Tab-separated table of N, CA and C in Angstrom:
chain	number	residue	atom	x	y	z
A	50	UNK	N	133.272	273.045	98.177
A	50	UNK	CA	134.609	272.830	98.666
A	50	UNK	C	135.616	272.766	97.509
A	51	UNK	N	135.217	272.140	96.400
A	51	UNK	CA	136.104	272.069	95.255
A	51	UNK	C	136.384	273.447	94.679
A	52	UNK	N	135.447	274.338	94.751
A	52	UNK	CA	135.604	275.669	94.182
A	52	UNK	C	136.361	276.602	95.107
A	53	UNK	N	136.768	276.127	96.295
A	53	UNK	CA	137.502	276.966	97.221
A	53	UNK	C	138.946	277.181	96.779
A	54	UNK	N	139.452	276.320	95.932
A	54	UNK	CA	140.834	276.443	95.484
A	54	UNK	C	140.959	277.537	94.440
A	55	UNK	N	142.096	278.087	94.335
A	55	UNK	CA	142.379	279.082	93.319
A	55	UNK	C	142.218	278.428	91.953
A	56	UNK	N	141.600	279.086	90.984
A	56	UNK	CA	141.354	278.456	89.680
A	56	UNK	C	142.622	277.978	88.988
A	57	UNK	N	143.725	278.714	89.146
A	57	UNK	CA	144.965	278.306	88.502
A	57	UNK	C	145.473	276.992	89.085
A	58	UNK	N	145.377	276.829	90.402
A	58	UNK	CA	145.848	275.615	91.047
A	58	UNK	C	144.926	274.435	90.760
A	59	UNK	N	143.649	274.690	90.660
A	59	UNK	CA	142.692	273.601	90.463
A	59	UNK	C	142.753	273.046	89.047
A	60	UNK	N	143.060	273.888	88.065
A	60	UNK	CA	143.005	273.441	86.680
A	60	UNK	C	144.355	273.001	86.134
A	61	UNK	N	145.368	273.274	86.829
A	61	UNK	CA	146.708	272.953	86.338
A	61	UNK	C	147.082	271.526	86.733
A	62	UNK	N	147.618	270.772	85.817
A	62	UNK	CA	148.085	269.418	86.098
A	62	UNK	C	149.593	269.480	86.297
A	63	UNK	N	150.027	269.413	87.532
A	63	UNK	CA	151.448	269.553	87.830
A	63	UNK	C	152.253	268.297	87.540
A	64	UNK	N	151.603	267.232	87.194
A	64	UNK	CA	152.332	266.011	86.847
A	64	UNK	C	152.478	265.841	85.340
A	65	UNK	N	151.957	266.769	84.592
A	65	UNK	CA	152.085	266.696	83.140
A	65	UNK	C	153.541	266.900	82.748
A	66	UNK	N	153.951	266.280	81.662
A	66	UNK	CA	155.349	266.358	81.252
A	66	UNK	C	155.750	267.749	80.788
A	67	UNK	N	154.788	268.621	80.498
A	67	UNK	CA	155.128	269.967	80.048
A	67	UNK	C	155.569	270.855	81.201
A	68	UNK	N	155.274	270.448	82.408
A	68	UNK	CA	155.674	271.240	83.571
A	68	UNK	C	157.163	271.052	83.816
A	69	UNK	N	157.941	272.138	84.027
A	69	UNK	CA	159.395	271.999	84.166
A	69	UNK	C	159.825	271.160	85.359
A	70	UNK	N	159.018	271.116	86.404
A	70	UNK	CA	159.390	270.324	87.578
A	70	UNK	C	158.914	268.890	87.509
A	71	UNK	N	158.145	268.569	86.479
A	71	UNK	CA	157.600	267.220	86.363
A	71	UNK	C	158.682	266.262	85.895
A	72	UNK	N	158.513	265.047	86.260
A	72	UNK	CA	159.455	264.010	85.866
A	72	UNK	C	159.163	263.573	84.443
A	73	UNK	N	160.170	263.484	83.635
A	73	UNK	CA	159.981	263.059	82.245
A	73	UNK	C	159.603	261.596	82.209
A	74	UNK	N	158.791	261.262	81.223
A	74	UNK	CA	158.387	259.859	81.118
A	74	UNK	C	159.597	259.000	80.786
A	75	UNK	N	159.586	257.788	81.245
A	75	UNK	CA	160.714	256.878	81.107
A	75	UNK	C	160.518	256.055	79.849
A	76	UNK	N	161.053	256.536	78.736
A	76	UNK	CA	160.957	255.824	77.463
A	76	UNK	C	162.255	255.106	77.195
A	77	UNK	N	162.386	253.932	77.735
A	77	UNK	CA	163.606	253.155	77.589
A	77	UNK	C	163.420	252.158	76.454
A	78	UNK	N	164.354	252.109	75.548
A	78	UNK	CA	164.270	251.130	74.482
A	78	UNK	C	164.651	249.752	75.004
A	79	UNK	N	164.465	248.753	74.150
A	79	UNK	CA	164.756	247.378	74.571
A	79	UNK	C	166.213	247.175	74.955
A	80	UNK	N	167.115	247.886	74.304
A	80	UNK	CA	168.537	247.696	74.573
A	80	UNK	C	168.997	248.412	75.832
A	81	UNK	N	168.169	249.225	76.442
A	81	UNK	CA	168.504	249.786	77.733
A	81	UNK	C	168.900	251.243	77.727
A	82	UNK	N	168.923	251.885	76.604
A	82	UNK	CA	169.240	253.297	76.594
A	82	UNK	C	170.736	253.567	76.559
A	83	UNK	N	171.066	254.845	76.546
A	83	UNK	CA	172.445	255.267	76.365
A	83	UNK	C	173.370	254.912	77.507
A	84	UNK	N	172.907	255.113	78.735
A	84	UNK	CA	173.780	254.824	79.884
A	84	UNK	C	174.081	253.340	79.975
A	85	UNK	N	173.077	252.524	79.761
A	85	UNK	CA	173.288	251.078	79.829
A	85	UNK	C	174.232	250.610	78.724
A	86	UNK	N	174.107	251.197	77.540
A	86	UNK	CA	175.019	250.845	76.441
A	86	UNK	C	176.448	251.232	76.795
A	87	UNK	N	176.599	252.437	77.367
A	87	UNK	CA	177.920	252.900	77.740
A	87	UNK	C	178.531	252.003	78.808
A	88	UNK	N	177.738	251.615	79.817
A	88	UNK	CA	178.246	250.731	80.870
A	88	UNK	C	178.634	249.366	80.311
A	89	UNK	N	177.813	248.858	79.414
A	89	UNK	CA	178.116	247.559	78.799
A	89	UNK	C	179.411	247.631	77.999
A	90	UNK	N	179.601	248.723	77.258
A	90	UNK	CA	180.831	248.894	76.473
A	90	UNK	C	182.048	249.049	77.379
A	91	UNK	N	181.896	249.795	78.481
A	91	UNK	CA	183.010	249.968	79.414
A	91	UNK	C	183.375	248.640	80.071
A	92	UNK	N	182.368	247.841	80.435
A	92	UNK	CA	182.628	246.539	81.056
A	92	UNK	C	183.307	245.601	80.059
A	93	UNK	N	182.846	245.622	78.814
A	93	UNK	CA	183.456	244.765	77.793
A	93	UNK	C	184.904	245.190	77.540
A	94	UNK	N	185.179	246.477	77.536
A	94	UNK	CA	186.546	246.956	77.353
A	94	UNK	C	187.435	246.504	78.504
A	95	UNK	N	186.912	246.564	79.719
A	95	UNK	CA	187.663	246.104	80.896
A	95	UNK	C	187.948	244.604	80.785
A	96	UNK	N	186.942	243.818	80.375
A	96	UNK	CA	187.144	242.377	80.207
A	96	UNK	C	188.194	242.100	79.140
A	97	UNK	N	188.155	242.868	78.045
A	97	UNK	CA	189.106	242.682	76.953
A	97	UNK	C	190.530	242.938	77.439
A	98	UNK	N	190.727	244.031	78.184
A	98	UNK	CA	192.059	244.338	78.712
A	98	UNK	C	192.538	243.257	79.669
A	99	UNK	N	191.633	242.747	80.469
A	99	UNK	CA	191.981	241.693	81.419
A	99	UNK	C	192.384	240.403	80.684
A	100	UNK	N	191.657	240.075	79.618
A	100	UNK	CA	191.964	238.867	78.844
A	100	UNK	C	193.305	239.022	78.126
A	101	UNK	N	193.571	240.189	77.575
A	101	UNK	CA	194.847	240.424	76.894
A	101	UNK	C	195.994	240.318	77.896
A	102	UNK	N	195.821	240.862	79.098
A	102	UNK	CA	196.856	240.765	80.131
A	102	UNK	C	197.094	239.308	80.522
A	103	UNK	N	196.030	238.507	80.575
A	103	UNK	CA	196.181	237.094	80.926
A	103	UNK	C	196.985	236.356	79.861
A	104	UNK	N	196.700	236.638	78.576
A	104	UNK	CA	197.459	236.000	77.495
A	104	UNK	C	198.913	236.469	77.481
A	105	UNK	N	199.143	237.746	77.702
A	105	UNK	CA	200.509	238.264	77.708
A	105	UNK	C	201.320	237.724	78.883
A	106	UNK	N	200.647	237.306	79.932
A	106	UNK	CA	201.373	236.768	81.090
A	106	UNK	C	201.862	235.340	80.850
A	107	UNK	N	201.346	234.684	79.801
A	107	UNK	CA	201.781	233.325	79.478
A	107	UNK	C	203.129	233.362	78.765
A	108	UNK	N	203.914	232.327	78.962
A	108	UNK	CA	205.194	232.272	78.256
A	108	UNK	C	204.972	231.809	76.813
A	109	UNK	N	205.994	231.983	75.983
A	109	UNK	CA	205.872	231.675	74.556
A	109	UNK	C	205.565	230.208	74.297
A	110	UNK	N	206.116	229.313	75.113
A	110	UNK	CA	205.858	227.880	74.926
A	110	UNK	C	204.378	227.563	75.143
A	111	UNK	N	203.774	228.157	76.156
A	111	UNK	CA	202.353	227.917	76.429
A	111	UNK	C	201.484	228.492	75.317
A	112	UNK	N	201.850	229.666	74.840
A	112	UNK	CA	201.104	230.250	73.726
A	112	UNK	C	201.204	229.380	72.483
A	113	UNK	N	202.390	228.814	72.225
A	113	UNK	CA	202.544	227.889	71.092
A	113	UNK	C	201.680	226.656	71.284
A	114	UNK	N	201.609	226.158	72.524
A	114	UNK	CA	200.789	224.967	72.796
A	114	UNK	C	199.306	225.200	72.483
A	115	UNK	N	198.827	226.406	72.742
A	115	UNK	CA	197.412	226.668	72.448
A	115	UNK	C	197.204	227.194	71.029
A	116	UNK	N	198.291	227.365	70.290
A	116	UNK	CA	198.197	227.660	68.862
A	116	UNK	C	198.147	229.129	68.491
A	117	UNK	N	198.652	229.993	69.334
A	117	UNK	CA	198.684	231.402	68.973
A	117	UNK	C	200.068	231.983	69.233
A	118	UNK	N	200.365	233.047	68.520
A	118	UNK	CA	201.627	233.748	68.768
A	118	UNK	C	201.315	235.031	69.535
A	119	UNK	N	202.336	235.625	70.085
A	119	UNK	CA	202.162	236.838	70.885
A	119	UNK	C	201.561	237.978	70.050
A	120	UNK	N	201.864	238.029	68.783
A	120	UNK	CA	201.342	239.073	67.907
A	120	UNK	C	199.872	238.914	67.549
A	121	UNK	N	199.335	237.729	67.744
A	121	UNK	CA	197.929	237.472	67.414
A	121	UNK	C	196.978	237.689	68.582
A	122	UNK	N	197.494	237.979	69.755
A	122	UNK	CA	196.659	238.053	70.961
A	122	UNK	C	195.524	239.054	70.794
A	123	UNK	N	195.835	240.262	70.340
A	123	UNK	CA	194.796	241.301	70.219
A	123	UNK	C	193.698	240.894	69.241
A	124	UNK	N	194.070	240.360	68.088
A	124	UNK	CA	193.049	239.988	67.103
A	124	UNK	C	192.220	238.794	67.575
A	125	UNK	N	192.824	237.863	68.299
A	125	UNK	CA	192.066	236.720	68.819
A	125	UNK	C	191.082	237.174	69.883
A	126	UNK	N	191.522	238.030	70.787
A	126	UNK	CA	190.625	238.523	71.837
A	126	UNK	C	189.501	239.364	71.229
A	127	UNK	N	189.783	240.130	70.186
A	127	UNK	CA	188.733	240.913	69.526
A	127	UNK	C	187.645	240.024	68.932
A	128	UNK	N	187.983	238.791	68.568
A	128	UNK	CA	186.999	237.870	68.004
A	128	UNK	C	186.155	237.138	69.033
A	129	UNK	N	186.474	237.287	70.311
A	129	UNK	CA	185.713	236.600	71.360
A	129	UNK	C	184.331	237.215	71.516
A	130	UNK	N	183.336	236.360	71.768
A	130	UNK	CA	182.000	236.864	72.103
A	130	UNK	C	181.913	237.088	73.616
A	131	UNK	N	180.756	237.511	74.101
A	131	UNK	CA	180.611	237.848	75.524
A	131	UNK	C	180.860	236.654	76.441
A	132	UNK	N	180.435	235.471	76.016
A	132	UNK	CA	180.643	234.280	76.849
A	132	UNK	C	182.128	233.935	76.942
A	133	UNK	N	182.816	233.984	75.819
A	133	UNK	CA	184.248	233.697	75.820
A	133	UNK	C	185.031	234.767	76.571
A	134	UNK	N	184.556	236.000	76.491
A	134	UNK	CA	185.241	237.094	77.156
A	134	UNK	C	185.148	236.971	78.685
A	135	UNK	N	184.140	236.303	79.182
A	135	UNK	CA	183.978	236.176	80.635
A	135	UNK	C	184.723	234.970	81.211
A	136	UNK	N	185.492	234.250	80.372
A	136	UNK	CA	186.271	233.117	80.866
A	136	UNK	C	187.325	233.579	81.861
A	137	UNK	N	187.602	232.737	82.831
A	137	UNK	CA	188.612	233.046	83.839
A	137	UNK	C	189.762	232.068	83.650
A	138	UNK	N	191.002	232.551	83.663
A	138	UNK	CA	192.135	231.629	83.524
A	138	UNK	C	192.165	230.619	84.662
A	139	UNK	N	192.607	229.405	84.354
A	139	UNK	CA	192.678	228.364	85.369
A	139	UNK	C	193.704	228.739	86.426
A	140	UNK	N	194.864	229.182	86.000
A	140	UNK	CA	195.907	229.618	86.926
A	140	UNK	C	196.093	231.111	86.716
A	141	UNK	N	195.635	231.883	87.668
A	141	UNK	CA	195.761	233.334	87.552
A	141	UNK	C	197.181	233.745	87.916
A	142	UNK	N	197.772	234.550	87.074
A	142	UNK	CA	199.122	235.050	87.351
A	142	UNK	C	199.015	236.421	88.001
A	143	UNK	N	200.117	236.935	88.482
A	143	UNK	CA	200.105	238.243	89.125
A	143	UNK	C	199.660	239.341	88.162
A	144	UNK	N	200.062	239.265	86.891
A	144	UNK	CA	199.660	240.280	85.908
A	144	UNK	C	198.158	240.274	85.677
A	145	UNK	N	197.558	239.090	85.613
A	145	UNK	CA	196.122	238.988	85.377
A	145	UNK	C	195.316	239.400	86.614
A	146	UNK	N	195.859	239.207	87.806
A	146	UNK	CA	195.137	239.560	89.039
A	146	UNK	C	195.030	241.053	89.243
A	147	UNK	N	195.976	241.827	88.739
A	147	UNK	CA	195.932	243.257	88.987
A	147	UNK	C	194.793	243.936	88.269
A	148	UNK	N	194.191	243.306	87.293
A	148	UNK	CA	193.060	243.879	86.575
A	148	UNK	C	191.837	243.580	87.363
């Protein structure tokens, strides 16, 4: 019964990676590969823009109270780590909500 198959079909491994229709092996590095890195960078960029909008929505007196000037907002936000970047303002303003 085993010899009833065509020799080409019986000896060929169609799941081997050399076959054009075969699925490539999933060699994902610890960091998650290119797509995951790109998504993480896009999400971090979105968070950064949202945080900058939240700071810009504050008036100058409030910014002085927390010890920063309007010109320092970008450099301060650039120094935030992932945990700080995920902070949510206590009072969301209309500018911060649109993000």
